[in-house]
Amino acid sequence: MTDLHSRAAVSTGTVQPPLSQTVGYIVVVLIGLIIALVMMVVTKVLKKTTGEDNKRTEMFMTANRTVRTGLTASAVISSWLWSTSLLGSSFTGYDYGVSGPFWFAAGCSPMIVFFALLGISCKRKIPEAHTSLEVVRIRYGRIAHLVFMILCLVNNIFASANMLLGASAVISAMSGMHIIASTFLLPVGVTVYTFVGGIKATFLTDYFHTTIILIIACYFSVKAFESDQIGSVGGLYDLLQAAAKRNHVDGNQAGSYLTMTSKNGILFGILHTCSNFGLVIMDTSYFIKAFSASPKAVVPGYTIGGIMYFAIPWGLGTVMSSVALGLENQPNFPTFPRRMTSSEVSSGLVLPYAAITIAGKGGAAAVLLMIFMAVTSTLSAQVIAVSSILSFDVYRQYFKKNASDRDIIRASHLGVIFFAAFAAGFSTMLHYVGVDLGWTLYMLGVVTCPGIFPMIFTVLWRRQSKAAAILSPILGLATGLAVWLATAQQFGGGVSVATTGEVLPCVYGTVASCFSPILYSVLITVVKPQDYDWAEFKKEKLALDKVDSHLVVHEHQEDHSAPTVSGLASIDDHEGQRSSTNANELKRWGRIAAFWSAATFLGHWVLWPLPMYGSHYVFERKFYIAWVVIAIIWLWATLFVATLYPILDGGYQQILQVWRGLRGSKTVNVRKESGSF
């Protein structure tokens, strides 16, 4: 019998976009600008009613360091709601079966939770910092500062390109909009609202975008089983069994899609885990959000956000990749009668094609909106991260050390515009040399991982020497690149875009980039170890305002008049009493963060998947039903945590404060740690 569904099929008929170009431009341009205008209005309202002035650097960059647990958790979930995670989890499920979405999720959650430990350590040791690079500069000096600055910028550039390549490919496939047009237009709205609102605008738009994305994801988790072609989770199981008979999966137990025993799946898991470790640690936007959160919100915010995030790539990826595999031999599948080509899969089209199959043009529109929300939300975090580097670590440090609020805000604004344009141009260049979402997803770790452990050691290990901090990431990058290119030559017979994008070269190169700096750092440190005094961090003035004093003043006043001398004295007494309590409290949060970091890694990466990999188990019907049902329940729980928790956790207080302010009522400007949205 002829296999019409072979990936190598000669027939590669073009799939016609289900939506018009007009729809694409409405979503990318009009909706983007509407969101930007809304955020501009929100920024002005918050300034009028709560005193949040984005012309002050501490507000623009760190939201006065008062963001609460609920909004922090929502922002953390949003930070990983990349277009890549939505599209990539589905295409790995298409390639590897049920193990693909699981390993995609397991490669994200432990890293996010681990960052709670780094975040609270920074809060304790250097509470006035704005970026991770300030920490490096204070401890090791200018050369190390420049080395890590380059590594962080490379990380942000490739992360942004990864997002834009996947999103632009899907928008083009859904609407026929030119891929380069979408690449350049996607950052426009992001630039506007980040330019005006700063990090608080990023938090608020994160919340809005995350809500929309999760509603659509939950919709698909239900809509899939309303289809007459599927009917139930058991029906989807039968379709996957039939798909495995048509297309034997190399490296999977019995060639089945229904097994965690997948050689390529676990290789992807290793690759993705290391890559995401680099993306988290070397992404200054994560540090900025940690610095923006109140001390009590860092650990619970990152822990809750990381654990709840797991369900999104796992649940959505499992359902939608199963739909694509099960229904691709049906006439209503976009590519029928052929299978999806490797180019279509690598471009991230599994999710949109599955959505079209179960929901028609409505499914295509939903995916278009979901991907737009995902890419703009995460791109805003990248833009504000690079903006902070250019303003604090370049302009303030090397051009104008006594820069005022106005100077730094101006530099931040220029940084926002510059990076948005650069990211679009860089993504366009990659597109024209034949690079797509799959290639950047696989090779990302080679360039993002070298700084992981040197950065962790900077915050957590007092012995790492200056020479080790400077040399180990450089040597690690060189090692990773050499291994990556050499293995591409060995396994692929040459070095090209195709061979360097294969799984094995990327796994070897990423692992080398990630772990070799540990060896280099330890060996170099042994020669002349440092004995760093963490108290040195607090000797350098970093914040432009004494935010805590400012907040406490407003707690003790019923109007906006100047504080009295006795009021200032009581503030100083209050802060003195609070400092020792805070130190003990932060240490306690550090221990909690360490526990949850270890528990999440062991649970998501060791105790759950590895026994299943070693057992060679092929899912039975009841087990698969339980697998999918738990993933969907977890996904819906994530929706409620991301949308309702921020409102219940202080959000309603600020909403009431804004309402009273708009009505002209006299309100006290309370921006306490315990009451901030």
XYZ file of C-alpha atoms in Angstrom, residues 79-479:
401
model
C 7.285 35.602 30.478
C 7.368 32.003 29.239
C 4.245 32.230 27.101
C 6.423 32.680 24.052
C 4.993 32.031 20.629
C 7.750 29.397 20.660
C 6.240 27.546 23.622
C 2.778 27.448 22.059
C 4.031 26.428 18.629
C 7.069 24.384 19.679
C 5.261 22.154 22.161
C 2.823 21.170 19.402
C 5.469 20.430 16.787
C 7.564 18.346 19.204
C 4.396 16.368 19.953
C 3.942 15.861 16.219
C 7.528 14.612 15.851
C 8.023 12.619 19.080
C 4.527 11.830 20.369
C 3.335 12.405 23.954
C 6.914 12.791 25.227
C 7.477 15.972 23.171
C 5.076 18.341 24.977
C 6.021 16.835 28.338
C 9.747 17.458 27.827
C 8.971 20.929 26.495
C 7.171 21.740 29.768
C 9.776 19.995 31.939
C 12.447 22.071 30.252
C 10.816 25.295 31.486
C 9.217 24.949 34.924
C 12.278 23.910 37.009
C 14.293 26.838 35.630
C 11.577 29.346 36.468
C 11.250 28.033 40.034
C 15.042 27.981 40.452
C 15.095 31.644 39.575
C 13.170 32.299 42.792
C 16.383 31.361 44.624
C 18.470 33.785 42.562
C 15.840 36.496 42.831
C 15.560 36.364 46.612
C 19.369 36.174 46.938
C 19.641 39.390 44.923
C 16.916 40.984 47.034
C 18.894 40.134 50.156
C 22.377 41.062 48.950
C 21.813 43.949 46.550
C 18.258 45.261 46.961
C 18.747 48.484 44.961
C 19.910 46.779 41.739
C 18.043 47.209 38.471
C 19.838 44.611 36.302
C 21.946 41.491 36.855
C 24.826 43.240 35.116
C 25.089 45.789 37.919
C 25.771 42.853 40.249
C 28.567 41.605 37.976
C 30.135 45.064 37.639
C 30.192 45.786 41.366
C 31.786 42.441 42.184
C 34.232 41.968 39.283
C 34.723 45.309 37.513
C 34.422 46.607 33.973
C 35.882 43.760 31.906
C 33.551 41.188 33.449
C 30.716 43.691 33.096
C 31.342 44.004 29.363
C 31.668 40.221 28.885
C 28.351 39.502 30.584
C 26.708 42.451 28.863
C 27.539 40.916 25.487
C 26.289 37.494 26.619
C 23.007 38.970 27.887
C 22.451 40.993 24.717
C 23.141 37.930 22.545
C 20.606 36.048 24.652
C 17.967 38.761 24.182
C 18.645 39.059 20.452
C 18.312 35.328 19.734
C 15.305 34.982 22.051
C 13.520 37.822 20.247
C 14.407 36.415 16.838
C 13.103 33.007 17.926
C 9.763 34.562 18.878
C 9.440 36.729 15.777
C 10.358 33.947 13.329
C 7.710 31.588 14.687
C 5.006 34.237 15.053
C 5.606 35.743 11.604
C 5.489 32.326 9.932
C 2.133 31.534 11.541
C 0.629 34.968 10.829
C 1.709 34.636 7.204
C 0.277 31.110 6.930
C -3.039 32.115 8.538
C -3.653 35.410 6.727
C -1.339 35.604 3.737
C 0.274 38.701 5.246
C 3.858 39.076 4.015
C 6.205 37.507 6.536
C 8.575 40.496 6.559
C 5.709 42.925 7.062
C 4.560 41.030 10.145
C 8.150 40.801 11.417
C 8.530 44.587 11.404
C 4.986 45.477 12.462
C 4.736 43.134 15.470
C 7.113 45.220 17.638
C 5.312 48.528 16.904
C 2.598 48.319 19.567
C 5.077 46.814 22.033
C 7.416 49.742 21.508
C 4.671 52.297 22.128
C 3.308 50.939 25.415
C 6.717 49.971 26.790
C 8.022 53.428 25.822
C 5.253 55.089 27.833
C 4.534 52.704 30.685
C 7.831 50.978 31.444
C 7.904 47.797 33.540
C 4.467 48.379 35.125
C 2.946 48.523 31.639
C 4.763 45.269 30.918
C 3.267 43.668 34.035
C -0.251 44.860 33.215
C -0.131 43.903 29.542
C 1.392 40.569 30.574
C -1.717 40.034 32.684
C -4.078 40.978 29.858
C -2.266 38.943 27.206
C -1.920 35.914 29.464
C -5.654 35.965 30.150
C -6.503 35.989 26.426
C -3.973 33.251 25.598
C -5.142 30.943 28.369
C -8.817 31.420 27.485
C -8.046 30.389 23.894
C -5.886 27.450 25.037
C -8.678 26.216 27.337
C -11.155 26.673 24.479
C -9.085 24.384 22.248
C -8.811 21.812 25.057
C -12.616 21.512 24.962
C -13.275 22.159 21.265
C -11.029 19.272 20.211
C -13.416 16.755 21.749
C -16.557 18.361 20.343
C -15.438 17.341 16.859
C -17.382 14.406 15.411
C -14.077 13.031 14.104
C -12.702 12.725 17.660
C -15.612 12.698 20.100
C -13.688 11.926 23.275
C -10.223 11.436 24.748
C -10.632 7.725 24.037
C -11.406 8.550 20.408
C -8.209 10.588 20.200
C -6.308 7.606 21.600
C -7.647 5.405 18.799
C -6.630 7.984 16.195
C -3.070 8.114 17.583
C -2.776 4.339 17.443
C -3.870 4.419 13.811
C -1.394 7.246 13.103
C 1.482 5.158 14.514
C 0.567 2.311 12.137
C 0.706 4.711 9.186
C 3.919 6.413 10.349
C 6.348 4.410 12.464
C 8.211 6.763 14.861
C 11.945 6.062 14.829
C 13.465 5.813 18.302
C 10.101 5.373 20.074
C 9.057 2.186 21.860
C 7.210 0.020 19.290
C 7.271 3.046 16.964
C 4.338 4.486 18.932
C 3.373 8.083 19.602
C 1.930 6.882 22.940
C 5.115 6.358 24.927
C 7.609 8.310 27.007
C 10.326 5.916 25.803
C 11.471 8.140 22.980
C 15.157 8.554 22.193
C 14.686 11.791 20.274
C 12.189 12.998 22.868
C 14.618 12.709 25.784
C 17.433 14.231 23.703
C 15.158 17.182 23.068
C 14.400 17.295 26.797
C 18.106 17.599 27.636
C 18.624 20.208 24.935
C 15.563 22.232 25.879
C 16.292 22.147 29.618
C 19.821 23.479 29.169
C 18.698 26.103 26.637
C 15.950 27.384 28.892
C 18.291 27.470 31.852
C 20.364 29.901 29.799
C 17.338 31.879 28.661
C 16.211 32.422 32.255
C 19.548 33.136 33.939
C 20.934 35.318 31.134
C 17.698 37.215 30.510
C 17.816 40.472 32.426
C 14.018 40.774 32.190
C 13.723 37.995 34.776
C 15.983 39.913 37.148
C 14.008 43.104 36.504
C 10.734 41.396 37.404
C 12.343 39.935 40.529
C 13.631 43.388 41.516
C 10.163 44.828 40.797
C 8.397 42.333 43.056
C 8.073 43.032 46.762
C 10.409 40.881 48.923
C 7.498 38.720 50.069
C 6.329 38.138 46.490
C 9.521 36.910 44.782
C 9.616 33.300 45.958
C 5.875 32.501 45.978
C 5.379 34.443 42.729
C 8.087 32.591 40.807
C 7.268 29.222 42.391
C 3.536 29.407 41.698
C 4.135 30.831 38.226
C 6.691 28.154 37.327
C 4.600 25.223 38.530
C 1.370 26.455 36.915
C 3.143 27.255 33.650
C 3.968 23.551 33.204
C 0.398 22.808 32.098
C 0.432 25.168 29.109
C 2.970 23.461 26.820
C 2.059 20.049 28.242
C -1.727 20.348 27.990
C -2.057 22.453 24.826
C 0.845 20.692 23.060
C -0.473 17.210 23.853
C -4.028 17.898 22.693
C -3.221 19.846 19.536
C -0.344 17.642 18.323
C -2.563 14.586 18.884
C -5.314 16.249 16.851
C -2.880 16.960 14.001
C -1.488 13.411 14.003
C -4.898 11.805 14.280
C -6.716 13.844 11.645
C -4.034 14.630 9.052
C -5.390 11.846 6.803
C -8.842 13.463 6.771
C -10.040 15.668 3.889
C -10.575 18.678 6.174
C -6.931 18.761 7.296
C -5.193 21.660 5.493
C -2.420 19.568 3.877
C -4.560 16.550 2.831
C -3.730 14.199 1.089
C -0.088 14.635 2.110
C 1.554 14.872 5.516
C 2.990 18.143 6.749
C 6.449 18.782 5.332
C 9.441 19.129 7.630
C 9.530 22.841 6.741
C 5.905 23.327 7.801
C 6.468 21.466 11.062
C 9.669 23.371 11.812
C 7.915 26.676 11.094
C 5.430 25.898 13.874
C 2.336 25.197 11.758
C 1.155 22.095 13.664
C -0.929 24.158 16.121
C -2.658 26.362 13.507
C -3.374 23.433 11.158
C -4.907 21.447 14.037
C -6.971 24.495 15.046
C -8.283 24.923 11.492
C -9.230 21.233 11.383
C -11.391 21.342 14.529
C -12.660 24.943 14.382
C -12.350 26.174 10.804
C -11.722 29.876 10.197
C -12.620 30.593 13.820
C -9.757 28.341 14.891
C -7.392 30.140 12.539
C -8.465 33.537 13.933
C -8.054 32.261 17.506
C -4.509 31.041 16.796
C -3.678 34.315 15.069
C -4.824 36.287 18.132
C -3.107 33.888 20.544
C 0.245 34.089 18.761
C -0.001 37.867 18.474
C -0.671 38.165 22.210
C 2.184 35.770 23.012
C 4.824 37.431 20.889
C 3.966 40.998 21.903
C 3.823 40.138 25.606
C 7.176 38.373 25.706
C 8.768 40.804 23.286
C 7.872 43.658 25.646
C 9.891 41.920 28.387
C 12.857 41.595 26.021
C 12.573 45.243 24.975
C 12.485 46.548 28.555
C 15.400 44.231 29.444
C 17.634 45.565 26.678
C 16.459 49.092 27.396
C 17.576 48.681 31.030
C 20.998 47.419 29.935
C 21.521 50.324 27.557
C 20.347 52.928 30.084
C 21.824 51.659 33.376
C 24.786 49.548 32.277
C 25.933 51.568 29.281
C 24.684 55.166 29.532
C 24.728 55.648 33.314
C 27.948 53.728 33.867
C 30.122 54.825 30.932
C 28.657 58.104 29.695
C 26.965 59.995 32.541
C 27.422 58.625 36.051
C 25.394 61.397 37.682
C 22.510 60.925 35.245
C 19.169 62.245 36.440
C 15.768 60.572 36.206
C 15.097 62.456 33.003
C 18.418 61.403 31.440
C 17.929 57.721 32.207
C 14.310 57.697 31.064
C 15.406 59.301 27.782
C 18.116 56.681 27.335
C 15.576 53.956 28.157
C 13.186 55.291 25.537
C 15.916 55.311 22.899
C 16.852 51.767 23.942
C 13.256 50.598 23.498
C 13.079 51.987 19.959
C 16.546 50.786 18.977
C 16.126 47.197 20.123
C 12.648 46.760 18.639
C 13.983 47.839 15.231
C 17.165 45.764 15.579
C 15.262 42.602 16.584
C 13.006 42.911 13.547
C 15.988 43.458 11.232
C 17.944 40.543 12.712
C 14.933 38.222 12.369
C 14.539 39.261 8.747
C 18.179 38.428 8.077
C 17.764 34.971 9.609
C 14.643 34.348 7.525
C 16.447 35.137 4.286
C 19.334 32.785 5.062
C 16.881 29.912 5.583
C 16.574 29.875 9.366
C 13.199 29.127 10.982
C 11.647 28.527 14.408
C 12.943 24.947 14.643
C 16.568 25.903 13.960
C 16.630 28.700 16.519
C 14.781 26.549 19.083
C 17.396 23.790 18.821
C 20.598 25.847 18.613
C 19.606 28.566 21.094
C 21.410 26.955 24.014
C 24.789 27.017 22.301
C 24.921 30.820 22.603
C 22.761 31.360 25.720
C 24.268 28.777 28.103
C 27.950 29.784 28.629
C 27.123 32.431 31.228
C 24.715 30.336 33.335
C 26.984 29.009 36.055
C 29.392 31.973 36.174
C 26.321 34.178 36.781
C 24.918 31.823 39.425
C 28.316 31.686 41.130
C 28.426 35.498 41.096
C 25.273 35.641 43.219
C 25.660 32.502 45.339
C 29.389 31.590 45.604
C 31.707 34.063 47.311
C 34.856 32.174 46.189
C 34.594 32.597 42.390
C 37.484 34.783 41.272
C 37.444 37.710 38.871
C 39.527 35.789 36.316
C 37.130 32.850 36.502
C 34.102 35.096 35.990
C 35.682 36.658 32.899
C 37.312 33.633 31.269
C 34.933 30.759 32.019
C 31.971 32.006 29.915
C 34.286 32.940 27.023
C 35.952 29.514 27.107
C 32.537 27.868 27.521
C 31.166 29.644 24.442
C 34.214 28.669 22.409
C 33.871 25.057 23.572
